[in-house]
Amino acid sequence: MKRKVVFIFDILLFLAAFLGLVYCVFYRNEWLSIQFWTFLIVAISSAIRVTTDIKDGFY
């Protein structure tokens, strides 16, 4: 049960970081801000965690 909750949290975290990237790029037009880089790092790390969970057979 705990692993399922963590998996769902990782997906939500990835979506929130992706929306933050879209906001920084298209609405504020800030490519070099600290918020952009933070959202990018969080999105990449969340995507890696989600893909490793899927590869391990946990859906």
C-alpha positions as MATLAB code, in Angstrom:
seq = 'MKRKVVFIFDILLFLAAFLGLVYCVFYRNEWLSIQFWTFLIVAISSAIRVTTDIKDGFY';
ca = [
       0.000    0.000    0.000;
       2.787    2.423    0.890;
       4.539    1.842   -2.420;
       1.328    2.628   -4.307;
       0.926    5.924   -2.445;
       4.549    6.870   -3.183;
       4.032    6.021   -6.862;
       0.937    8.241   -7.065;
       2.785   11.028   -5.236;
       5.658   10.782   -7.733;
       3.259   11.122  -10.646;
       1.599   14.147   -9.054;
       4.992   15.679   -8.324;
       6.047   15.188  -11.938;
       2.861   16.820  -13.221;
       3.252   19.787  -10.859;
       6.878   20.287  -11.895;
       5.933   20.017  -15.569;
       3.227   22.650  -15.139;
       5.768   24.857  -13.366;
       8.136   24.493  -16.322;
       5.391   25.447  -18.752;
       4.512   28.457  -16.612;
       8.117   29.649  -16.409;
       8.788   29.218  -20.114;
       5.589   30.377  -21.789;
       4.030   32.872  -19.387;
       6.982   34.461  -17.595;
       9.573   33.822  -20.353;
      12.299   33.114  -17.818;
      14.719   30.436  -18.944;
      17.540   31.189  -16.547;
      15.625   31.732  -13.322;
      16.192   29.580  -10.267;
      12.537   28.495  -10.355;
      12.943   27.105  -13.878;
      15.997   25.060  -12.916;
      14.306   23.814   -9.740;
      11.224   22.696  -11.657;
      13.451   21.038  -14.257;
      15.454   19.075  -11.674;
      12.321   17.959   -9.841;
      10.620   16.923  -13.094;
      13.622   14.909  -14.267;
      14.110   13.151  -10.936;
      10.387   12.347  -10.668;
      10.328   11.003  -14.218;
      13.308    8.774  -13.469;
      11.659    7.417  -10.314;
       8.374    6.745  -12.100;
      10.047    4.979  -15.034;
      12.122    2.787  -12.715;
       8.954    1.818  -10.827;
       7.253    0.913  -14.098;
      10.283   -1.063  -15.275;
      10.324   -3.012  -12.002;
       6.802   -4.177  -12.714;
       4.858   -1.883  -10.425;
       2.028   -0.114  -12.224;
];
